[in-house]
Coordinates of C-alpha atoms in Angstrom, one line a residue:
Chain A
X18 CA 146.3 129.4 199.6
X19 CA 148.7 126.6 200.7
X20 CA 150.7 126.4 203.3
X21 CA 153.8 125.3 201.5
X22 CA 154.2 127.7 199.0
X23 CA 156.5 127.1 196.2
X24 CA 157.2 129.1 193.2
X25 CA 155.0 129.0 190.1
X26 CA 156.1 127.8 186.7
X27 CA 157.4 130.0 183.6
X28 CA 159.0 132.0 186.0
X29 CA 162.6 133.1 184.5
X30 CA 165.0 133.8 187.7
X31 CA 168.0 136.2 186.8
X32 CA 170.2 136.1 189.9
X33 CA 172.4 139.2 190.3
X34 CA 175.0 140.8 192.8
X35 CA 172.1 141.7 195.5
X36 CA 169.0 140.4 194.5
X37 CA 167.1 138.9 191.9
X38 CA 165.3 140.0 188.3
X39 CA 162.2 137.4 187.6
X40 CA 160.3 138.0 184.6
X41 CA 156.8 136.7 184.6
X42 CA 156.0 135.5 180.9
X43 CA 152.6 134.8 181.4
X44 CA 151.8 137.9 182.8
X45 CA 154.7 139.7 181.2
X46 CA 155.9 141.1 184.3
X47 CA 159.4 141.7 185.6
X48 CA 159.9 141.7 189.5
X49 CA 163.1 143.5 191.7
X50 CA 163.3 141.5 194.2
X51 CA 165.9 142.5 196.8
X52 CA 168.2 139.4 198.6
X53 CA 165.9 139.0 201.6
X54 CA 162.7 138.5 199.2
X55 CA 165.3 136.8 197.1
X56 CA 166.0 134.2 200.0
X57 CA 162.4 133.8 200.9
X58 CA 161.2 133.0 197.2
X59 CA 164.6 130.8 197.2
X60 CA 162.8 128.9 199.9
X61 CA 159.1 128.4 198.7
X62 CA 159.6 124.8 197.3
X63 CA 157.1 123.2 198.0
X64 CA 158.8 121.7 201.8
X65 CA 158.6 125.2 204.2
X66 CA 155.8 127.0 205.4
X67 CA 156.0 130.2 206.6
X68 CA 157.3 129.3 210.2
X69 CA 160.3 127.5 208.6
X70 CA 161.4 129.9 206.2
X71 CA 160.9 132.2 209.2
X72 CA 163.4 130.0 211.2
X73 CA 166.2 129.6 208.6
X74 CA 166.5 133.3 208.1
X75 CA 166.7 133.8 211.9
X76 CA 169.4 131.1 211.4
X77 CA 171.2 132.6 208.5
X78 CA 171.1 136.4 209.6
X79 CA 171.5 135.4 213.7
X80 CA 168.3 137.3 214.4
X81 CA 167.0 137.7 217.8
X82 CA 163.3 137.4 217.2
X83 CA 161.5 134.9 214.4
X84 CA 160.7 137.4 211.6
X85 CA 157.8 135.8 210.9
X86 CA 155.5 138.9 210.6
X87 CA 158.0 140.1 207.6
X88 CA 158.1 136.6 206.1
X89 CA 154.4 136.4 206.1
X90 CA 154.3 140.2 204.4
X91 CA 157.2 139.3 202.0
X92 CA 155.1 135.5 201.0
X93 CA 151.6 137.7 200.7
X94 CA 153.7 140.2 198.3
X95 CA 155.0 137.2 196.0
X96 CA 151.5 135.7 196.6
X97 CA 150.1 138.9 195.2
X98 CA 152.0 139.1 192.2
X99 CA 151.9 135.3 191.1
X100 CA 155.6 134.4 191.5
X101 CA 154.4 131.7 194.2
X102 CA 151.2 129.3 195.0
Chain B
X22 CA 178.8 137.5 155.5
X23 CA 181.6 140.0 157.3
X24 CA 182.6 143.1 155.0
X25 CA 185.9 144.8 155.3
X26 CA 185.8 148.2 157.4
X27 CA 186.4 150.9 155.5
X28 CA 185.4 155.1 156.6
X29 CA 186.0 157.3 154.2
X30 CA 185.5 160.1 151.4
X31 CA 185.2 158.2 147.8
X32 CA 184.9 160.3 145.3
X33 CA 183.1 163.8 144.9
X34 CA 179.9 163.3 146.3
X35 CA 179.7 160.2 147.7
X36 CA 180.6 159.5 151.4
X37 CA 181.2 156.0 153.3
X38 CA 180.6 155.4 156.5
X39 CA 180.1 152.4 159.1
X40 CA 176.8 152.2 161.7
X41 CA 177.4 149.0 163.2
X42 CA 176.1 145.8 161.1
X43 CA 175.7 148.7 158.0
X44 CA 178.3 149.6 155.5
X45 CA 176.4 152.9 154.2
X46 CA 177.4 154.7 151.3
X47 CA 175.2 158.0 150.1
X48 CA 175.8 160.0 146.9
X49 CA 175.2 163.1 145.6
X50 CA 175.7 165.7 142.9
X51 CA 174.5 168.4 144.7
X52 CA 177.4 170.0 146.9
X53 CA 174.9 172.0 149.4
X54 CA 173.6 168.1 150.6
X55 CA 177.2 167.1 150.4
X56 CA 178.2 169.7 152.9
X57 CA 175.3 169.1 155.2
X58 CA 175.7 165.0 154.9
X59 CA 178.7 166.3 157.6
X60 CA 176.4 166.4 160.0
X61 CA 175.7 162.4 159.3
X62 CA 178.5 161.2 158.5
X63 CA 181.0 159.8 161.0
X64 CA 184.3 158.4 161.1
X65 CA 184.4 156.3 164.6
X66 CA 186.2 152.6 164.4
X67 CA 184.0 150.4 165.7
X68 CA 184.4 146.7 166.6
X69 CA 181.0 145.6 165.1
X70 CA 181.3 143.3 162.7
X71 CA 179.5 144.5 159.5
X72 CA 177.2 142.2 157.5
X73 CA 175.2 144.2 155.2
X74 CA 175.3 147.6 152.9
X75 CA 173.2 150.1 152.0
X76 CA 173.5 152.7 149.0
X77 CA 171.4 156.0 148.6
X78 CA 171.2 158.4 146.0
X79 CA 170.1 162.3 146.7
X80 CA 170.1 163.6 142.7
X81 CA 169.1 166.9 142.1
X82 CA 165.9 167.1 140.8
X83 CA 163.2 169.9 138.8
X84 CA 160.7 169.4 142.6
X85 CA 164.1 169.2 144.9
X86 CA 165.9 166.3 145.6
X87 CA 165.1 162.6 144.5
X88 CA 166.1 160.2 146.8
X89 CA 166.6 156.7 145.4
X90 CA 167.7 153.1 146.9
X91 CA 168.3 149.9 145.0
X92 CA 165.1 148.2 145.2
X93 CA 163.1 150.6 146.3
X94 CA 160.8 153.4 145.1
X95 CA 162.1 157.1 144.4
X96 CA 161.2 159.7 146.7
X97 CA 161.5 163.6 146.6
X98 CA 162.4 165.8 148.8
X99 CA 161.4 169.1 148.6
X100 CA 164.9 170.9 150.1
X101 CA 168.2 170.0 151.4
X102 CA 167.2 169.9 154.8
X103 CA 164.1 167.5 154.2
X104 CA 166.5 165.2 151.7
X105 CA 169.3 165.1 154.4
X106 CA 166.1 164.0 157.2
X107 CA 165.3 161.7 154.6
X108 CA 168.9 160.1 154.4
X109 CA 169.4 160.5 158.0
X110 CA 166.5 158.0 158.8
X111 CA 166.5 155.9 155.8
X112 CA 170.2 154.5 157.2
X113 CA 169.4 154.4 160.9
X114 CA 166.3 152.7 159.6
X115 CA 168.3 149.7 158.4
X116 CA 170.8 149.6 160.5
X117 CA 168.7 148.6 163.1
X118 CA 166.5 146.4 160.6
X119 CA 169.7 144.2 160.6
X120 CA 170.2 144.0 164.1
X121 CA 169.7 140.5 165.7
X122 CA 165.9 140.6 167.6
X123 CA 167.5 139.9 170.7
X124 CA 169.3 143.1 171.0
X125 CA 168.3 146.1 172.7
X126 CA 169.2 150.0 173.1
X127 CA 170.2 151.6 176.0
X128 CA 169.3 155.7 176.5
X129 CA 172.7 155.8 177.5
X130 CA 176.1 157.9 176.5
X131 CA 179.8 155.2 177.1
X132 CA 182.7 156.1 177.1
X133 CA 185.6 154.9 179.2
X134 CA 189.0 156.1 181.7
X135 CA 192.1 154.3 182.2
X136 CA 190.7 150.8 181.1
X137 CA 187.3 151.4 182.8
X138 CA 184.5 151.4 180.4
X139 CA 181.6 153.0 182.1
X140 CA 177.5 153.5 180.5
X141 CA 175.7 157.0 182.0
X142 CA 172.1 156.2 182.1
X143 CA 169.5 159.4 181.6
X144 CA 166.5 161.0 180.3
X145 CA 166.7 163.7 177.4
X146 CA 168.1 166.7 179.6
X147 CA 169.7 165.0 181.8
X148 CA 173.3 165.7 180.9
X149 CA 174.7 162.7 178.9
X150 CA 176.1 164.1 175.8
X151 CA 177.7 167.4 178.3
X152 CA 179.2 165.1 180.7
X153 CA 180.5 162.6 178.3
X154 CA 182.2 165.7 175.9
X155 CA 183.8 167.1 179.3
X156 CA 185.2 163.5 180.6
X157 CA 186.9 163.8 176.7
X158 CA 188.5 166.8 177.5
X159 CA 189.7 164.9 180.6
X160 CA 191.4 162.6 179.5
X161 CA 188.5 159.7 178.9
X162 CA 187.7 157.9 175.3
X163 CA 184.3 158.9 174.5
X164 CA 182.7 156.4 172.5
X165 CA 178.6 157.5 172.1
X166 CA 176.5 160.5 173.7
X167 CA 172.8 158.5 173.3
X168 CA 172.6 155.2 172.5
X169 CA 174.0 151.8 173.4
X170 CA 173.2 149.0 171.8
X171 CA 173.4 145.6 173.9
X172 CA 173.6 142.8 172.1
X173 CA 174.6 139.3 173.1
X174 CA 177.8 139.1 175.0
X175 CA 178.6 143.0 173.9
X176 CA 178.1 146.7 174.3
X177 CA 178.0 149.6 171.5
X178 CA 177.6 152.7 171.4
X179 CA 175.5 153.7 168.5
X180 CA 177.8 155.3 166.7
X181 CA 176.2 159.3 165.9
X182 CA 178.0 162.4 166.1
X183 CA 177.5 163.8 169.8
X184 CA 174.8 166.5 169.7
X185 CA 175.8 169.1 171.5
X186 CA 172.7 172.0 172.3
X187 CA 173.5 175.8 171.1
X188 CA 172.5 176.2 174.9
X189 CA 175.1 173.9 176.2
X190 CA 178.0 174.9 174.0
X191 CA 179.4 177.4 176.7
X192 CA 180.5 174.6 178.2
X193 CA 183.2 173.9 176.4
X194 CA 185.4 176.9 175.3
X195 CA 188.1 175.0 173.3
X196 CA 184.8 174.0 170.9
X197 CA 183.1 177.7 171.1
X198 CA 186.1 179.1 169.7
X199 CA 186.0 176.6 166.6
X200 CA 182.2 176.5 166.2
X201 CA 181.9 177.2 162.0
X202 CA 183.5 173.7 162.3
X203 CA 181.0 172.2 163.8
X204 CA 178.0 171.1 161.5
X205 CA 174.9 172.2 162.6
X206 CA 171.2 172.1 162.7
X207 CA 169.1 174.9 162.8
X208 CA 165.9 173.7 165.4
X209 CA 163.5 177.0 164.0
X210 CA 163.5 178.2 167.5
X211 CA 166.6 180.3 168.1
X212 CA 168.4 176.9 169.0
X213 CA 170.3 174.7 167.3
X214 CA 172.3 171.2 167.6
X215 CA 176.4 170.9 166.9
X216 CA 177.0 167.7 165.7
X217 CA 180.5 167.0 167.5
X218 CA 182.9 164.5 166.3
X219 CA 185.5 163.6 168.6
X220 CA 188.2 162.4 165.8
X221 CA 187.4 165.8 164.7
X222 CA 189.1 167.4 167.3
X223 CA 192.2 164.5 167.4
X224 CA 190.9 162.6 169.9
X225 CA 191.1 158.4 169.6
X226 CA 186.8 157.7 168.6
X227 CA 186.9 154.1 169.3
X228 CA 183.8 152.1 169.2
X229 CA 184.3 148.7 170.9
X230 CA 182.0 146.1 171.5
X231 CA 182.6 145.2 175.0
X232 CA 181.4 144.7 178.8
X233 CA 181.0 147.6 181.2
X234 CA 182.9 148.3 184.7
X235 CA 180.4 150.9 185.8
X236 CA 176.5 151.9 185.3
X237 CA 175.7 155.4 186.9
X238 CA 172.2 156.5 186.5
X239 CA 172.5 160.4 186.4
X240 CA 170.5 162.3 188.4
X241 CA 170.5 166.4 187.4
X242 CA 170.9 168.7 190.2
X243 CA 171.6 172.1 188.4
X244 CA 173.6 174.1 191.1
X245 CA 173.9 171.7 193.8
X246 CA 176.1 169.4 194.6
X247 CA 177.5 166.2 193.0
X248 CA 177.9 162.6 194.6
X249 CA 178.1 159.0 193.8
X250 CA 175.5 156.8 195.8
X251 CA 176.2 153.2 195.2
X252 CA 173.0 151.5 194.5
X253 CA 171.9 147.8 194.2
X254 CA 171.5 146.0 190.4
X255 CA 168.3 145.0 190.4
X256 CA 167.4 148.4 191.4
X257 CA 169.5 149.6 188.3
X258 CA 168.1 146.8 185.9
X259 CA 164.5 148.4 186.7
X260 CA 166.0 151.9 186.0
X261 CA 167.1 150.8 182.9
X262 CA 164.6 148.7 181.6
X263 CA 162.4 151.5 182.1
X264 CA 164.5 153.5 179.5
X265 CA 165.3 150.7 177.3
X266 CA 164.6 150.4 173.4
X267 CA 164.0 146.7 172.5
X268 CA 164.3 145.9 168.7
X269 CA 161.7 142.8 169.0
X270 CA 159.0 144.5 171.7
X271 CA 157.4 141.2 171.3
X272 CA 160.2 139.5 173.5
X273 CA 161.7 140.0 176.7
X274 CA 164.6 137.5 176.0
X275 CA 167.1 140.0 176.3
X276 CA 166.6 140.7 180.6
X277 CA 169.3 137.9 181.2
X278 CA 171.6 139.5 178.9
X279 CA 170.7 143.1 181.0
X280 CA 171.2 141.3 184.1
X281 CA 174.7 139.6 183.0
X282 CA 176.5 143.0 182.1
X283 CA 174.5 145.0 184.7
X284 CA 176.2 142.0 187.1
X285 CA 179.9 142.5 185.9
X286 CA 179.2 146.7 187.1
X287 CA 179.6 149.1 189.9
X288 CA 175.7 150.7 190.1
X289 CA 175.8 154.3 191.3
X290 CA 173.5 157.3 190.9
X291 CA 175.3 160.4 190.1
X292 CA 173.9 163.2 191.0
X293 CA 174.9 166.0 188.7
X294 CA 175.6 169.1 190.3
X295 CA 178.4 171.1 188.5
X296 CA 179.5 169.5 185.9
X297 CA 183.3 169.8 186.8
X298 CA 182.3 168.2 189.6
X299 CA 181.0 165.1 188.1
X300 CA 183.6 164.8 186.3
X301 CA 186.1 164.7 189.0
X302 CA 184.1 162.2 191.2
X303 CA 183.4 159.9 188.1
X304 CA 187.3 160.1 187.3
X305 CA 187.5 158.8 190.9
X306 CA 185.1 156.6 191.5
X307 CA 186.2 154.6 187.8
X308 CA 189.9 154.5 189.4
X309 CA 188.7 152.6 192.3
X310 CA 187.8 149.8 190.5
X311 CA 189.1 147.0 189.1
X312 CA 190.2 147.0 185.3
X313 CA 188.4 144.6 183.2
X314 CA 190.0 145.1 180.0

């Protein structure tokens, strides 16, 4: 597992209104992603671990606390389904 | 190669009509087929371009009915009812056989209400083709009770007349009154389908080939009460693509396509309670939002 994950190839992103569609070719999968798992997968390229994504969404949404327990949930989920490495 | 439109009678025994791509003409010299080829035949203007032509031929024959297409072996079929099946899915067969690969069908009626064009997503049962004939008797154009087809940059309704249940028919008294108009097909259970026409009944039965304004996924809740929830497009997109038809099952190449109209729509889930009910909130709801065109 690496600690800068970023998104793995042959992934086709379709970006909608509130989220994201990503279909999978090599497993022929489709994914719903909604925008916060949308912003987080936006984020695994390669440069931010898990803190850092954790600390621009506390940016972005003016959170009070460092979501990193969610991040780490949402990273294991994309993990888990192959959209990231 | 585009063919001129053309929806019509020709002749005794020989009837013309459009499904998408497919200019299909079917003759006959039997006038019992003829009279039940009503239940086929449809007369809705539609904006797909057509490309290719089919003719069929029922002739009566000593064993039934011999069913014959340029190119193709004869076939008999043993009654009316069997040759008319026979027609029924030899057409719809290659219509779709002409469709680009990229294209897919929605389980979905369309029709639209001052200007907003609007898809209603369901199962069997869940009240498509009722809904979409009572939004006609509101005032909406009702373009397809089952089927869209998605196709590049546009959106058809497959173009079928609307098959109203025996069971649902109370629904509507201005048809009930008038139903040895309707054609009809006897299930073999004490049920049968009315296959509605809206151009039938003078209202406008306008195919077009467009984008969408509104996507509502319809939920039945027989008795209760109806709303709108808004709910987000990619949760629609997996609704639908769980009750999508690909022509080419081989390919996915048509999600971006899904996810471009989807993107252009309101995303609700109606919850169908009584169906004037619906109705009214659906009126509503499609007069909030903007006009496309």
């Amino acid at each position: 597992m690496t600690e800068y994950p970023r998104h793995v190839e042959g992934v086709e992103i379709n970006q909608v209104a509130d989220g994201y569609v990503v279909y999978h070719a090599a497993r022929d999968r489709v994914h719903y992603l909604n925008q916060t798992a949308t912003i987080v997968l936006e984020l695994c390229n390669g440069k931010n671990d898990a803190a850092k994504i954790a600390s621009l969404l506390q940016t972005a949404y003016e959170l009070p606390d460092l979501p990193l327990e969610e991040v780490s949930g949402c990273l294991g989920q994309l993990r888990a389904e192959g959209l990231i490495a | 190669m585009t063919l001129a439109v053309a929806t019509d009678t020709v002749g005794a025994g020989e009837r013309h009509f459009q499904l998408l791509a497919l200019s299909v003409r079917i003759a006959t010299d039997c006038p019992i087929l003829d009279r039940k080829l009503e239940y086929l035949v449809q007369d809705a203007r539609q904006d797909y371009p057509m490309t290719d032509e089919i003719r069929l031929e029922a002739l009566r024959h000593a064993d039934g009915y011999r069913i014959c297409e340029a190119g193709g072996e004869p076939r008999i079929e043993a009654d009316s009812s069997m040759a008319l099946g026979r027609l029924h899915i030899r057409a719809y067969e290659r219509a779709y056989e002409i469709l680009p690969s990229t294209g897919l069908f929605l389980h979905a009626a369309c029709g639209s209400y001052n200007g907003r064009r609007f898809l209603l997503l369901g199962d069997s049962g869940a009240g498509k083709t009722t809904l979409i004939t009572q939004l006609l008797s509101l005032g909406a154009l009702a373009e397809g009770d089952e089927l869209a087809l998605l196709e590049g940059d546009g959106l058809s309704a497959l173009p079928r007349r609307f098959h109203i249940k025996s069971l649902g028919i109370g629904h509507f008294p201005w048809l009930r009154s008038q139903l040895h108009r309707l054609p009809c097909h006897d299930n073999g259970d004490g049920t049968s389908i009315y296959a509605f026409a809206p151009s039938d009944w003078g209202f406008p039965w306008h195919i077009r080939n467009a984008g969408v304004d509104a996507v509502l996924l319809l939920d039945p809740n027989h008795g209760g009460q109806s709303r709108i929830q808004e709910i987000p497009h990619h949760q629609m997109i997996q609704h639908a693509i769980a009750h999508l038809r690909p022509l080419d099952r081989g390919e996915r190449s048509w999600i971006p396509a899904l996810c471009r109209h989807f993107d252009r729509a309101f995303c609700g889930r109606l919850v169908l309670g009584s169906l004037d009910s619906a109705a009214s909130l659906l009126i509503s709801k499609l007069g909030d939002l903007p006009a496309t065109g």
